[in-house]
Coordinates of C-alpha atoms and ligand atoms in Angstrom, one line a residue:
M1 CA -68.7 -33.8 -40.7
C2 CA -69.5 -33.5 -37.1
G3 CA -66.9 -33.1 -34.4
I4 CA -66.1 -35.5 -31.6
V5 CA -64.1 -34.8 -28.4
G6 CA -63.7 -36.8 -25.3
Y7 CA -61.4 -36.9 -22.2
V8 CA -60.8 -39.2 -19.3
G9 CA -58.1 -38.3 -16.7
D10 CA -57.0 -36.2 -13.8
K11 CA -58.2 -32.9 -15.2
N12 CA -61.7 -31.4 -15.4
C13 CA -62.9 -32.7 -18.8
V14 CA -65.5 -29.8 -19.4
P15 CA -63.2 -27.0 -20.5
I16 CA -61.1 -29.5 -22.5
I17 CA -64.3 -30.6 -24.3
I18 CA -65.7 -27.1 -24.9
E19 CA -62.4 -25.9 -26.2
G20 CA -62.0 -28.9 -28.4
L21 CA -65.5 -28.5 -29.8
K22 CA -64.7 -24.9 -30.7
R23 CA -61.7 -26.0 -32.6
L24 CA -63.9 -28.6 -34.4
E25 CA -66.8 -26.3 -35.0
Y26 CA -65.7 -25.7 -38.6
R27 CA -66.7 -29.3 -39.2
G28 CA -70.3 -28.8 -38.3
Y29 CA -72.1 -26.2 -36.4
D30 CA -75.9 -26.9 -36.3
S31 CA -76.0 -28.0 -32.7
A32 CA -73.7 -29.1 -29.8
G33 CA -73.8 -31.3 -26.7
I34 CA -71.8 -32.7 -23.9
A35 CA -72.2 -35.7 -21.5
V36 CA -70.2 -36.3 -18.4
L37 CA -70.1 -38.9 -15.6
N38 CA -70.1 -37.6 -12.0
N39 CA -70.4 -39.7 -8.9
G40 CA -72.2 -42.5 -10.8
N41 CA -74.6 -40.1 -12.5
S42 CA -74.8 -39.0 -16.1
I43 CA -75.3 -35.4 -17.0
I44 CA -76.2 -34.3 -20.5
L45 CA -76.5 -30.7 -21.8
K46 CA -77.2 -30.0 -25.5
N47 CA -78.6 -27.2 -27.6
K48 CA -79.4 -26.1 -31.1
G49 CA -76.7 -23.7 -32.5
K50 CA -73.2 -22.9 -31.6
V51 CA -70.8 -24.3 -29.1
S52 CA -70.8 -20.9 -27.4
F53 CA -74.4 -21.5 -26.3
L54 CA -73.3 -24.8 -24.9
E55 CA -70.5 -23.1 -23.1
K56 CA -72.9 -20.8 -21.4
S57 CA -75.2 -23.7 -20.2
V58 CA -72.1 -25.5 -18.9
E59 CA -71.0 -22.5 -16.9
Q60 CA -74.5 -21.9 -15.5
A61 CA -74.7 -25.6 -14.5
G62 CA -71.2 -25.4 -13.0
L63 CA -70.4 -28.6 -14.8
S64 CA -67.2 -30.4 -13.8
A65 CA -66.1 -34.0 -14.2
H66 CA -63.2 -36.2 -15.0
I67 CA -64.7 -38.1 -17.9
G68 CA -66.9 -36.8 -20.7
I69 CA -67.7 -36.6 -24.4
G70 CA -68.8 -33.7 -26.6
H71 CA -70.2 -33.3 -30.1
T72 CA -70.8 -30.5 -32.6
R73 CA -73.3 -31.6 -35.3
W74 CA -73.8 -31.2 -39.0
A75 CA -77.3 -32.5 -39.5
T76 CA -78.0 -35.5 -41.8
H77 CA -81.0 -37.3 -40.3
G78 CA -83.3 -34.9 -38.5
I79 CA -83.4 -31.2 -38.3
P80 CA -80.9 -29.3 -36.1
N81 CA -82.6 -29.1 -32.8
E82 CA -82.0 -30.0 -29.2
L83 CA -83.6 -33.5 -29.4
N84 CA -81.5 -34.4 -32.5
A85 CA -78.3 -33.0 -31.0
H86 CA -75.8 -35.5 -29.6
P87 CA -75.1 -37.2 -27.1
H88 CA -77.8 -39.7 -27.4
C89 CA -78.5 -42.3 -24.7
N90 CA -80.2 -45.5 -23.8
T91 CA -83.6 -45.5 -21.9
D92 CA -82.3 -45.1 -18.4
Q93 CA -79.6 -42.6 -19.5
S94 CA -76.8 -44.8 -18.1
L95 CA -75.1 -44.9 -21.5
M96 CA -74.3 -41.9 -23.7
L97 CA -73.0 -41.9 -27.2
I98 CA -71.8 -39.4 -29.8
H99 CA -71.6 -40.4 -33.5
N100 CA -70.2 -39.1 -36.8
G101 CA -71.3 -40.8 -40.0
I102 CA -74.5 -42.4 -41.2
I103 CA -76.1 -45.7 -40.0
E104 CA -77.6 -47.0 -43.2
N105 CA -79.7 -49.8 -41.7
Y106 CA -81.0 -47.6 -38.9
Q107 CA -84.7 -48.0 -40.0
V108 CA -84.4 -51.8 -39.7
L109 CA -82.7 -51.5 -36.3
K110 CA -85.1 -48.9 -35.1
T111 CA -88.1 -51.1 -36.0
M112 CA -86.6 -54.0 -34.3
L113 CA -85.8 -52.0 -31.1
K114 CA -89.2 -50.4 -31.1
K115 CA -90.8 -53.9 -31.1
S116 CA -88.9 -54.6 -27.9
G117 CA -90.6 -51.5 -26.3
I118 CA -87.9 -48.9 -26.8
K119 CA -89.0 -45.3 -27.3
F120 CA -87.0 -43.0 -29.5
L121 CA -86.7 -39.3 -28.7
S122 CA -85.0 -38.1 -31.9
D123 CA -85.2 -38.4 -35.7
T124 CA -81.6 -39.4 -36.0
D125 CA -80.1 -42.6 -37.3
S126 CA -77.5 -42.3 -34.4
E127 CA -80.0 -42.9 -31.6
V128 CA -80.3 -46.6 -32.5
I129 CA -76.7 -47.2 -31.4
P130 CA -77.0 -46.6 -27.7
H131 CA -80.2 -48.7 -27.5
L132 CA -78.5 -51.5 -29.5
I133 CA -75.4 -51.4 -27.2
D134 CA -77.8 -51.4 -24.2
S135 CA -79.4 -54.6 -25.5
F136 CA -76.0 -56.3 -25.4
L137 CA -75.3 -54.8 -21.9
K138 CA -78.5 -56.4 -20.7
K139 CA -77.2 -59.8 -21.9
G140 CA -74.4 -59.4 -19.4
H141 CA -71.5 -58.1 -21.6
D142 CA -69.2 -55.3 -20.4
L143 CA -69.2 -52.0 -22.3
F144 CA -66.4 -52.8 -24.7
E145 CA -67.9 -56.1 -25.7
A146 CA -71.4 -54.7 -26.0
V147 CA -70.2 -51.9 -28.3
R148 CA -68.2 -54.5 -30.3
F149 CA -71.3 -56.7 -30.7
A150 CA -73.6 -53.8 -31.5
L151 CA -71.2 -52.5 -34.2
N152 CA -71.3 -55.9 -35.9
E153 CA -75.0 -55.3 -36.5
V154 CA -74.6 -51.8 -37.9
E155 CA -74.2 -51.0 -41.6
G156 CA -72.8 -47.6 -42.7
T157 CA -70.1 -45.4 -41.3
Y158 CA -69.3 -44.3 -37.8
G159 CA -66.8 -42.7 -35.5
I160 CA -68.3 -43.1 -32.0
A161 CA -67.5 -42.5 -28.4
V162 CA -69.4 -44.0 -25.5
I163 CA -69.5 -43.6 -21.7
Y164 CA -71.4 -45.7 -19.2
T165 CA -72.2 -44.9 -15.6
K166 CA -71.5 -48.5 -14.5
E167 CA -68.0 -48.4 -16.0
P168 CA -67.2 -44.8 -15.2
N169 CA -63.4 -44.8 -15.8
K170 CA -63.3 -45.5 -19.5
I171 CA -64.4 -44.2 -22.9
V172 CA -65.0 -46.8 -25.6
C173 CA -64.6 -45.5 -29.2
A174 CA -64.6 -47.1 -32.6
K175 CA -64.2 -46.1 -36.3
K176 CA -65.4 -47.1 -39.7
G177 CA -65.4 -44.5 -42.4
S178 CA -65.3 -41.5 -40.1
P179 CA -61.9 -40.4 -38.6
L180 CA -61.0 -40.9 -34.9
V181 CA -57.8 -40.3 -33.2
I182 CA -56.7 -41.0 -29.6
G183 CA -54.4 -38.5 -27.9
I184 CA -52.0 -39.6 -25.2
G185 CA -51.5 -37.2 -22.3
E186 CA -50.1 -37.3 -18.8
N187 CA -52.6 -39.0 -16.5
G188 CA -55.2 -38.5 -19.2
H189 CA -56.3 -39.7 -22.6
Y190 CA -58.3 -37.9 -25.3
I191 CA -60.3 -38.8 -28.3
A192 CA -61.2 -36.6 -31.2
S193 CA -62.4 -36.7 -34.8
D194 CA -59.6 -34.4 -35.7
V195 CA -56.2 -33.6 -34.2
N196 CA -57.1 -29.9 -34.0
A197 CA -59.1 -30.6 -30.9
L198 CA -56.1 -32.3 -29.2
I199 CA -53.1 -30.3 -30.2
A200 CA -53.3 -27.9 -27.2
H201 CA -52.9 -30.9 -24.9
T202 CA -50.7 -33.5 -26.6
K203 CA -48.7 -34.2 -29.7
Q204 CA -48.7 -38.0 -29.2
V205 CA -51.6 -39.6 -31.1
V206 CA -52.8 -42.9 -32.4
Y207 CA -55.1 -43.1 -35.4
L208 CA -57.8 -45.7 -35.4
E209 CA -58.3 -47.6 -38.6
D210 CA -61.7 -48.7 -40.0
G211 CA -63.1 -51.7 -38.1
E212 CA -61.1 -50.9 -35.0
I213 CA -62.4 -50.4 -31.5
A214 CA -60.5 -49.0 -28.5
E215 CA -61.0 -48.3 -24.8
I216 CA -59.2 -45.4 -23.2
F217 CA -58.6 -44.9 -19.5
A218 CA -56.7 -42.1 -17.7
D219 CA -53.5 -44.1 -17.8
R220 CA -53.7 -46.5 -20.8
F221 CA -55.5 -47.5 -23.8
S222 CA -56.0 -50.7 -25.8
A223 CA -57.5 -51.6 -29.2
K224 CA -58.9 -54.6 -31.1
T225 CA -60.7 -55.1 -34.3
I226 CA -64.4 -55.4 -34.1
E227 CA -63.9 -59.1 -35.1
D228 CA -62.1 -59.4 -31.7
E229 CA -58.4 -59.6 -32.9
D230 CA -55.8 -57.9 -30.7
I231 CA -53.9 -55.1 -32.4
Q232 CA -50.8 -53.0 -31.5
K233 CA -51.2 -49.4 -32.4
E234 CA -48.3 -47.1 -33.4
I235 CA -48.0 -43.8 -31.5
I236 CA -47.3 -40.9 -33.9
E237 CA -45.7 -37.6 -32.9
L238 CA -47.6 -34.6 -34.5
T239 CA -45.5 -31.8 -35.9
M240 CA -48.2 -29.1 -36.1
S241 CA -48.4 -26.3 -33.5
L242 CA -51.3 -24.6 -31.8
D243 CA -50.5 -21.2 -33.5
E244 CA -51.2 -22.8 -36.8
I245 CA -54.9 -23.3 -35.9
D246 CA -55.5 -19.9 -34.4
R247 CA -56.8 -16.8 -36.3
G248 CA -53.5 -15.0 -35.7
G249 CA -55.0 -11.5 -35.4
Y250 CA -57.2 -11.8 -38.5
Q251 CA -61.0 -11.2 -38.3
T252 CA -61.7 -14.6 -40.0
F253 CA -59.9 -17.8 -40.7
M254 CA -60.7 -17.4 -44.4
L255 CA -58.9 -14.1 -44.7
K256 CA -55.9 -15.4 -42.7
E257 CA -55.7 -18.4 -45.0
I258 CA -56.0 -16.2 -48.2
M259 CA -53.3 -13.9 -46.8
E260 CA -51.0 -16.9 -45.8
Q261 CA -50.8 -18.1 -49.4
P262 CA -47.3 -16.7 -50.2
E263 CA -46.0 -18.7 -47.3
S264 CA -48.2 -21.7 -47.8
V265 CA -47.2 -22.0 -51.4
R266 CA -43.6 -21.6 -50.4
N267 CA -44.1 -24.4 -47.9
S268 CA -45.7 -26.6 -50.6
M269 CA -42.6 -26.3 -52.8
R270 CA -40.0 -26.1 -50.0
G271 CA -37.1 -28.4 -50.6
R272 CA -38.8 -30.0 -53.6
L273 CA -37.4 -28.0 -56.5
I274 CA -33.8 -28.7 -57.7
F275 CA -32.4 -26.0 -59.8
E276 CA -29.2 -27.9 -61.0
E277 CA -31.4 -30.7 -62.4
G278 CA -34.3 -28.5 -63.4
T279 CA -36.7 -30.9 -61.7
A280 CA -38.5 -31.7 -58.5
K281 CA -38.0 -34.3 -55.8
L282 CA -41.0 -35.8 -54.2
G283 CA -40.2 -38.4 -51.5
G284 CA -43.7 -39.8 -51.4
L285 CA -43.6 -40.8 -55.0
E286 CA -40.1 -42.3 -55.2
S287 CA -41.2 -45.9 -54.6
V288 CA -43.8 -45.7 -57.4
L289 CA -42.0 -43.4 -59.8
D290 CA -41.3 -45.9 -62.5
R291 CA -44.9 -47.2 -62.6
L292 CA -46.2 -43.6 -62.5
S293 CA -43.9 -42.4 -65.3
H294 CA -45.1 -45.3 -67.5
S295 CA -48.8 -44.7 -66.8
K296 CA -50.8 -45.1 -69.9
R297 CA -53.6 -43.0 -68.5
I298 CA -54.0 -40.8 -65.5
I299 CA -57.3 -40.2 -63.7
I300 CA -57.7 -37.5 -61.2
S301 CA -60.5 -37.9 -58.8
A302 CA -61.8 -35.4 -56.1
C303 CA -64.7 -33.3 -55.0
G304 CA -65.5 -29.6 -54.9
T305 CA -62.5 -27.3 -54.9
S306 CA -60.1 -30.2 -55.1
W307 CA -61.9 -31.4 -58.2
H308 CA -61.2 -28.0 -59.8
A309 CA -57.5 -28.4 -58.9
G310 CA -57.7 -31.7 -60.7
L311 CA -59.0 -30.0 -63.8
V312 CA -56.0 -27.7 -63.8
G313 CA -53.8 -30.9 -63.3
E314 CA -55.4 -32.3 -66.5
Y315 CA -54.2 -29.3 -68.5
M316 CA -50.7 -29.7 -66.9
F317 CA -50.3 -33.4 -67.5
E318 CA -51.6 -33.3 -71.0
Q319 CA -49.5 -30.3 -72.0
F320 CA -46.2 -31.6 -70.5
L321 CA -46.5 -35.3 -70.2
R322 CA -48.7 -36.1 -73.1
I323 CA -50.4 -38.8 -71.0
P324 CA -54.2 -38.9 -71.5
T325 CA -55.8 -37.6 -68.4
E326 CA -59.3 -37.6 -67.2
V327 CA -60.9 -35.9 -64.2
E328 CA -63.7 -37.6 -62.4
Y329 CA -65.9 -36.5 -59.5
A330 CA -65.1 -39.1 -56.8
S331 CA -68.9 -39.5 -56.1
E332 CA -69.3 -40.7 -59.7
L333 CA -66.2 -42.7 -60.0
R334 CA -67.1 -44.8 -57.0
Y335 CA -70.4 -46.0 -58.3
R336 CA -69.7 -46.1 -62.0
N337 CA -67.9 -49.4 -62.0
P338 CA -65.0 -47.6 -63.7
I339 CA -62.9 -49.3 -66.4
I340 CA -59.5 -49.5 -64.8
N341 CA -56.7 -50.9 -67.0
E342 CA -53.2 -52.0 -66.2
G343 CA -51.0 -49.0 -66.4
D344 CA -53.6 -46.5 -65.0
T345 CA -52.7 -44.2 -62.3
I346 CA -55.3 -42.4 -60.2
F347 CA -54.5 -39.3 -58.2
F348 CA -57.0 -38.5 -55.4
I349 CA -56.9 -35.0 -54.3
S350 CA -58.3 -33.9 -50.9
Q351 CA -57.5 -31.1 -48.5
S352 CA -58.9 -33.0 -45.5
G353 CA -58.0 -36.5 -46.7
E354 CA -61.3 -37.6 -45.1
T355 CA -63.9 -36.8 -47.8
A356 CA -66.1 -39.9 -47.9
D357 CA -66.7 -40.1 -51.6
T358 CA -63.0 -39.6 -52.4
L359 CA -61.9 -42.2 -49.9
A360 CA -64.5 -44.7 -51.2
A361 CA -63.5 -44.0 -54.8
M362 CA -59.9 -44.7 -53.8
K363 CA -60.8 -48.0 -52.2
E364 CA -62.8 -49.0 -55.3
A365 CA -59.9 -48.1 -57.6
K366 CA -57.4 -50.0 -55.4
R367 CA -59.7 -53.1 -55.6
K368 CA -59.5 -52.9 -59.4
G369 CA -55.7 -52.7 -59.3
A370 CA -54.9 -49.0 -60.2
L371 CA -51.9 -47.3 -58.7
C372 CA -53.6 -45.0 -56.2
L373 CA -51.8 -41.8 -55.2
A374 CA -52.9 -39.1 -52.8
I375 CA -52.5 -35.3 -52.8
C376 CA -53.7 -34.4 -49.3
N377 CA -53.2 -31.6 -46.9
V378 CA -53.9 -33.2 -43.6
V379 CA -51.0 -35.4 -42.6
G380 CA -52.0 -38.9 -41.5
S381 CA -55.5 -38.5 -42.9
S382 CA -57.4 -41.6 -44.1
I383 CA -56.9 -41.0 -47.8
A384 CA -53.1 -40.4 -47.3
R385 CA -52.9 -43.6 -45.3
E386 CA -54.9 -45.6 -47.7
S387 CA -52.8 -44.5 -50.8
D388 CA -49.9 -46.3 -52.5
G389 CA -47.9 -43.1 -52.3
G390 CA -48.5 -39.4 -52.7
V391 CA -47.5 -35.9 -51.9
Y392 CA -48.6 -33.8 -48.9
I393 CA -49.6 -30.2 -49.7
H394 CA -48.1 -28.8 -46.5
A395 CA -50.3 -25.7 -46.7
G396 CA -50.9 -25.9 -42.9
P397 CA -54.3 -26.4 -41.3
E398 CA -57.2 -24.9 -43.3
I399 CA -60.1 -24.0 -40.9
G400 CA -62.3 -21.8 -43.1
V401 CA -64.9 -23.9 -44.7
A402 CA -64.2 -22.3 -48.1
S403 CA -61.0 -23.8 -49.4
T404 CA -58.3 -21.2 -50.4
K405 CA -54.7 -21.9 -49.5
A406 CA -55.3 -25.7 -50.0
F407 CA -56.3 -25.0 -53.6
T408 CA -53.2 -23.1 -54.4
G409 CA -51.2 -25.7 -52.6
Q410 CA -52.8 -28.5 -54.6
L411 CA -52.0 -26.6 -57.8
T412 CA -48.4 -26.2 -56.6
V413 CA -48.1 -29.9 -56.0
L414 CA -49.6 -30.8 -59.3
A415 CA -47.1 -28.5 -61.0
L416 CA -44.3 -30.2 -59.1
I417 CA -45.4 -33.6 -60.1
T418 CA -45.6 -32.4 -63.7
I419 CA -42.0 -31.1 -63.7
L420 CA -40.8 -34.3 -62.0
L421 CA -42.4 -36.5 -64.7
A422 CA -41.8 -34.2 -67.6
R423 CA -38.1 -34.2 -66.9
R424 CA -38.1 -38.0 -66.9
K425 CA -39.8 -37.8 -70.3
D426 CA -38.8 -35.2 -72.9
M427 CA -38.4 -31.9 -71.1
S428 CA -34.9 -30.5 -71.6
L429 CA -32.7 -29.3 -68.7
A430 CA -32.9 -25.8 -69.9
D431 CA -36.8 -25.9 -70.0
G432 CA -36.8 -27.4 -66.5
K433 CA -34.5 -24.6 -65.2
A434 CA -36.8 -22.0 -66.9
L435 CA -39.8 -23.5 -65.2
Y436 CA -37.9 -23.5 -61.9
N437 CA -37.2 -19.8 -62.3
E438 CA -40.9 -19.1 -62.9
F439 CA -41.9 -21.3 -60.0
I440 CA -39.8 -19.7 -57.3
Q441 CA -41.3 -16.3 -58.1
I442 CA -44.9 -17.4 -57.5
P443 CA -45.0 -16.6 -53.7
E444 CA -43.8 -13.0 -54.3
K445 CA -46.3 -12.5 -57.1
I446 CA -49.1 -13.8 -54.9
Q447 CA -48.0 -11.2 -52.3
K448 CA -48.3 -8.5 -54.9
I449 CA -51.8 -9.6 -55.7
L450 CA -52.7 -9.5 -52.0
S451 CA -51.6 -5.9 -51.9
L452 CA -54.7 -5.2 -54.1
N453 CA -57.0 -6.2 -51.2
E454 CA -58.4 -2.7 -50.7
K455 CA -59.1 -2.2 -54.4
I456 CA -60.9 -5.6 -54.5
E457 CA -62.9 -4.6 -51.5
T458 CA -64.1 -1.4 -53.4
I459 CA -65.2 -3.6 -56.3
A460 CA -67.0 -5.9 -53.9
E461 CA -69.0 -2.9 -52.6
E462 CA -70.2 -2.3 -56.1
F463 CA -71.5 -5.9 -56.6
K464 CA -72.6 -7.0 -53.1
D465 CA -76.3 -6.8 -54.0
S466 CA -76.1 -8.7 -57.3
K467 CA -78.2 -11.8 -57.5
N468 CA -76.2 -13.6 -60.1
F469 CA -72.7 -13.8 -61.4
L470 CA -71.0 -15.4 -64.4
Y471 CA -67.3 -16.4 -64.3
L472 CA -65.6 -17.1 -67.6
G473 CA -62.1 -18.3 -68.5
R474 CA -60.3 -20.4 -71.1
G475 CA -57.8 -23.2 -71.0
Y476 CA -56.0 -23.3 -67.7
N477 CA -58.3 -20.5 -66.4
F478 CA -61.5 -22.3 -67.1
P479 CA -61.2 -24.4 -63.8
V480 CA -60.4 -21.0 -62.1
A481 CA -63.7 -19.7 -63.4
L482 CA -65.4 -22.7 -61.7
E483 CA -63.5 -22.1 -58.5
G484 CA -64.2 -18.4 -58.4
A485 CA -68.0 -19.1 -58.8
L486 CA -67.9 -21.8 -56.2
K487 CA -66.1 -19.5 -53.7
L488 CA -68.7 -16.8 -54.2
K489 CA -71.8 -19.0 -54.0
E490 CA -70.7 -20.9 -50.9
I491 CA -69.9 -17.9 -48.7
S492 CA -72.1 -15.1 -50.1
Y493 CA -75.2 -17.3 -51.2
I494 CA -75.2 -15.4 -54.5
H495 CA -75.9 -17.7 -57.5
A496 CA -72.8 -17.9 -59.6
E497 CA -71.8 -20.1 -62.6
G498 CA -68.4 -20.8 -64.1
Y499 CA -68.1 -21.6 -67.8
P500 CA -65.4 -21.9 -70.4
A501 CA -65.7 -18.5 -72.0
A502 CA -66.5 -19.9 -75.5
E503 CA -69.5 -21.8 -74.1
M504 CA -71.1 -18.6 -73.1
K505 CA -72.7 -18.2 -76.6
H506 CA -74.2 -21.6 -76.3
G507 CA -76.7 -20.6 -73.6
P508 CA -75.5 -18.5 -70.7
I509 CA -75.4 -15.3 -72.8
A510 CA -79.2 -15.3 -72.6
L511 CA -78.8 -14.2 -69.0
V512 CA -76.7 -11.2 -69.7
D513 CA -78.1 -7.7 -69.1
E514 CA -77.1 -4.7 -67.2
N515 CA -77.7 -6.6 -63.9
M516 CA -75.4 -9.4 -64.7
P517 CA -71.8 -9.1 -63.5
V518 CA -69.4 -11.1 -65.5
V519 CA -65.9 -11.9 -64.2
F520 CA -63.4 -12.6 -67.0
I521 CA -60.1 -14.3 -66.2
A522 CA -58.2 -12.7 -69.1
P523 CA -54.4 -12.8 -68.6
K524 CA -52.3 -12.2 -71.7
D525 CA -51.8 -15.8 -72.9
S526 CA -52.5 -17.7 -76.1
T527 CA -56.3 -17.4 -75.7
Y528 CA -56.2 -13.6 -75.0
D529 CA -57.6 -12.5 -78.4
K530 CA -60.4 -15.0 -78.1
I531 CA -61.3 -13.9 -74.6
I532 CA -61.3 -10.2 -75.7
S533 CA -63.9 -11.2 -78.3
N534 CA -66.0 -12.7 -75.6
I535 CA -65.7 -9.5 -73.5
E536 CA -66.9 -7.5 -76.5
E537 CA -69.9 -9.8 -76.8
I538 CA -70.8 -9.2 -73.1
K539 CA -70.2 -5.5 -73.4
A540 CA -72.6 -5.4 -76.4
R541 CA -75.3 -6.8 -74.1
K542 CA -74.6 -4.3 -71.3
G543 CA -73.1 -6.9 -68.9
R544 CA -70.9 -5.4 -66.2
I545 CA -67.4 -6.7 -66.5
I546 CA -64.7 -7.3 -64.0
A547 CA -61.5 -8.6 -65.6
I548 CA -58.5 -10.3 -64.0
A549 CA -55.8 -9.1 -66.4
S550 CA -52.1 -9.0 -66.9
E551 CA -50.4 -6.0 -65.2
H552 CA -49.0 -4.6 -68.5
D553 CA -52.3 -4.9 -70.3
T554 CA -53.7 -1.3 -70.8
E555 CA -56.0 -2.1 -73.7
I556 CA -58.4 -4.1 -71.6
D557 CA -59.2 -1.1 -69.3
K558 CA -61.1 0.5 -72.2
L559 CA -63.4 -2.5 -72.6
V560 CA -64.3 -3.4 -69.0
D561 CA -65.8 -1.8 -66.0
F562 CA -63.2 -2.9 -63.5
T563 CA -59.8 -4.5 -63.8
I564 CA -57.7 -6.3 -61.3
K565 CA -54.1 -6.4 -62.7
I566 CA -51.9 -9.3 -61.7
P567 CA -48.3 -10.3 -62.5
D568 CA -47.6 -12.6 -65.5
T569 CA -46.2 -16.1 -65.3
I570 CA -46.2 -19.1 -67.5
R571 CA -49.6 -20.7 -68.4
M572 CA -49.3 -23.7 -66.2
L573 CA -48.7 -21.6 -63.1
M574 CA -51.2 -18.9 -63.9
P575 CA -54.2 -20.4 -62.0
I576 CA -52.2 -20.1 -58.7
L577 CA -52.2 -16.4 -59.3
T578 CA -55.6 -15.8 -61.0
V579 CA -57.6 -17.5 -58.3
V580 CA -56.3 -15.2 -55.5
P581 CA -58.3 -12.0 -56.5
L582 CA -61.4 -14.2 -56.9
Q583 CA -61.0 -15.5 -53.4
L584 CA -60.7 -11.9 -52.2
L585 CA -63.7 -10.8 -54.2
A586 CA -65.9 -13.5 -52.8
Y587 CA -64.6 -12.8 -49.3
H588 CA -65.4 -9.1 -49.4
I589 CA -68.8 -9.6 -51.0
A590 CA -69.8 -12.1 -48.3
M591 CA -68.4 -9.9 -45.5
K592 CA -70.3 -6.9 -46.8
K593 CA -73.5 -8.9 -46.7
G594 CA -72.7 -9.6 -43.0
L595 CA -72.3 -13.3 -43.4
N596 CA -70.2 -15.8 -41.5
V597 CA -67.6 -16.7 -44.1
D598 CA -65.8 -19.3 -42.0
Q599 CA -69.0 -21.2 -41.3
P600 CA -71.4 -20.7 -44.2
R601 CA -74.9 -22.1 -43.8
N602 CA -75.5 -25.8 -44.6
L603 CA -71.8 -26.5 -45.2
A604 CA -69.1 -28.3 -43.3
K605 CA -65.4 -28.4 -43.8
S606 CA -64.9 -32.1 -44.6
V607 CA -67.8 -34.1 -46.0
T608 CA -67.3 -37.4 -44.3
V609 CA -70.8 -38.7 -45.2
E610 CA -72.1 -39.5 -48.7
Ligands
M6R1 O1 -61.2 -32.1 -48.1 P1 -61.5 -32.1 -49.6 O2 -60.6 -31.4 -50.4 O3 -61.7 -33.6 -50.1 O4 -63.0 -31.5 -49.7 C1 -63.6 -31.4 -51.0 C2 -64.8 -30.5 -51.0 O5 -65.7 -30.8 -50.0 C3 -64.3 -29.0 -50.7 O6 -63.3 -28.6 -51.6 C4 -65.5 -28.1 -50.7 O7 -66.0 -28.0 -52.0 C5 -65.1 -26.7 -50.2 N1 -66.1 -26.2 -49.4 C6 -64.8 -25.7 -51.2 O8 -64.4 -24.5 -50.7

């Protein structure tokens, strides 16, 4: 969840690291730090808070060097303060290290190191690693070997980068469970936890795999396993551009990403729908298509917003494929000793492709013999690489911590998979073509909803001081209620709950009074009459109602306080539309409260620790 950047080469590493950290700040933003080597000396600067504070200290210090590492932190062990910020070092400050992940046996290691007289300055788990490496340096090993030996003693997850005054021309880095990528430049090499930090400098990258360690110099790099086997790494050419990770004139990344959805959804479906055959073509599933089509059971596993997308997928698969489908939190699946039978397929959904629980659940399911498929946004991410096949979302980089365009992209991909499999089962050509026709109109319909932005902002003004919210929906729109509530709570810090509308009577209705806003997702579908009854029940208890309704529904205006009217589509595609006004509502409420929507408190973009 933290961000790592490093550089060794001809250029001044300081602006490269600061710029890279800013691009990674969405991953963690509690504190930041930098360490460089200069004329045989180490210099460390770190602070609590944003990278911009670090930038000021760096400028004041006139820091400049050709080798350095930087870190932006999301606290796990120890509060966010200067002492706990990375880099951490050994006792004589000759060795500096940055770390993402969690060292699970750090207490044991710390006790052992303390016994040998080492004093610890921070409360972090990470600080044990430089001291452990130092103990191997003292036995006469070089940096690479010392790091390798130290990592063999460590339990847990890590992405690390280390520099050492006595070997001042190299960065040693290693990975297990936390992403790490090497960038290859001209007369310089980079390391980062995320390609966003490198893309301004190079498109040639090498992904480290779990259990691999590398050393990078200005003009070369080499890698081994931590068991000491030589390995050849493949160089990959990135296709993303710098523009994709800039705000592009918007005040926030979140708004940019909401507004991008007509295009991002178009990109998710681009070249994948075939009208003549009324089906979809998904290259990443071709090699497993027979096995997938004959699945006896499908499990969808994910976390957070991606889990909500999975719930929509369950409705799609059961309606069109008639394959029993279950949706599991990845954090539960991984520890539940799940019963995996022959013929089970598990889809793992993840925007980042790096979520620790999802990745671990996938590894566990693979061990048990399931067909493991990925639906990821980040190309080349760990979950994508670990899978037996899958589909990229192609929504483009999502920087705002609150997931928006990735969610609509995930729904688009799930719908494409549904069409593809349904047409191999019993969906007719005519029905496939009808679906195609609905599908291709979705981007335009999202655009129409986005044109309601100002109206939604006015509604947000009404509700910005509310303390609680209820979101209610039925069928395909029940997961959208969950997602609407999650969006609101994560960026506005207002308590919000999503429920299936019918469940309201089983408890939550007790909360309803004139201070309780209730958002109904109520398009004209087969559950419309039922949801209208639920609206009446809330009305009778003086709840204030906002309804997401179909554009031709004039009846609902008489029942509710505010309506947001959206175009119609078929049920399975409806969530791609109904979620958009909920994203905007959450966005405007949070902005009106003066909050940082891109970097909400306590959160990080990808949760790479348990
Ligand atoms: O990268 P992933 O899709 O695996 O992330 C899963 C969740 O951490 C993520 O969706 C989280 O809930 C977002 N903050 C939601 O906006």
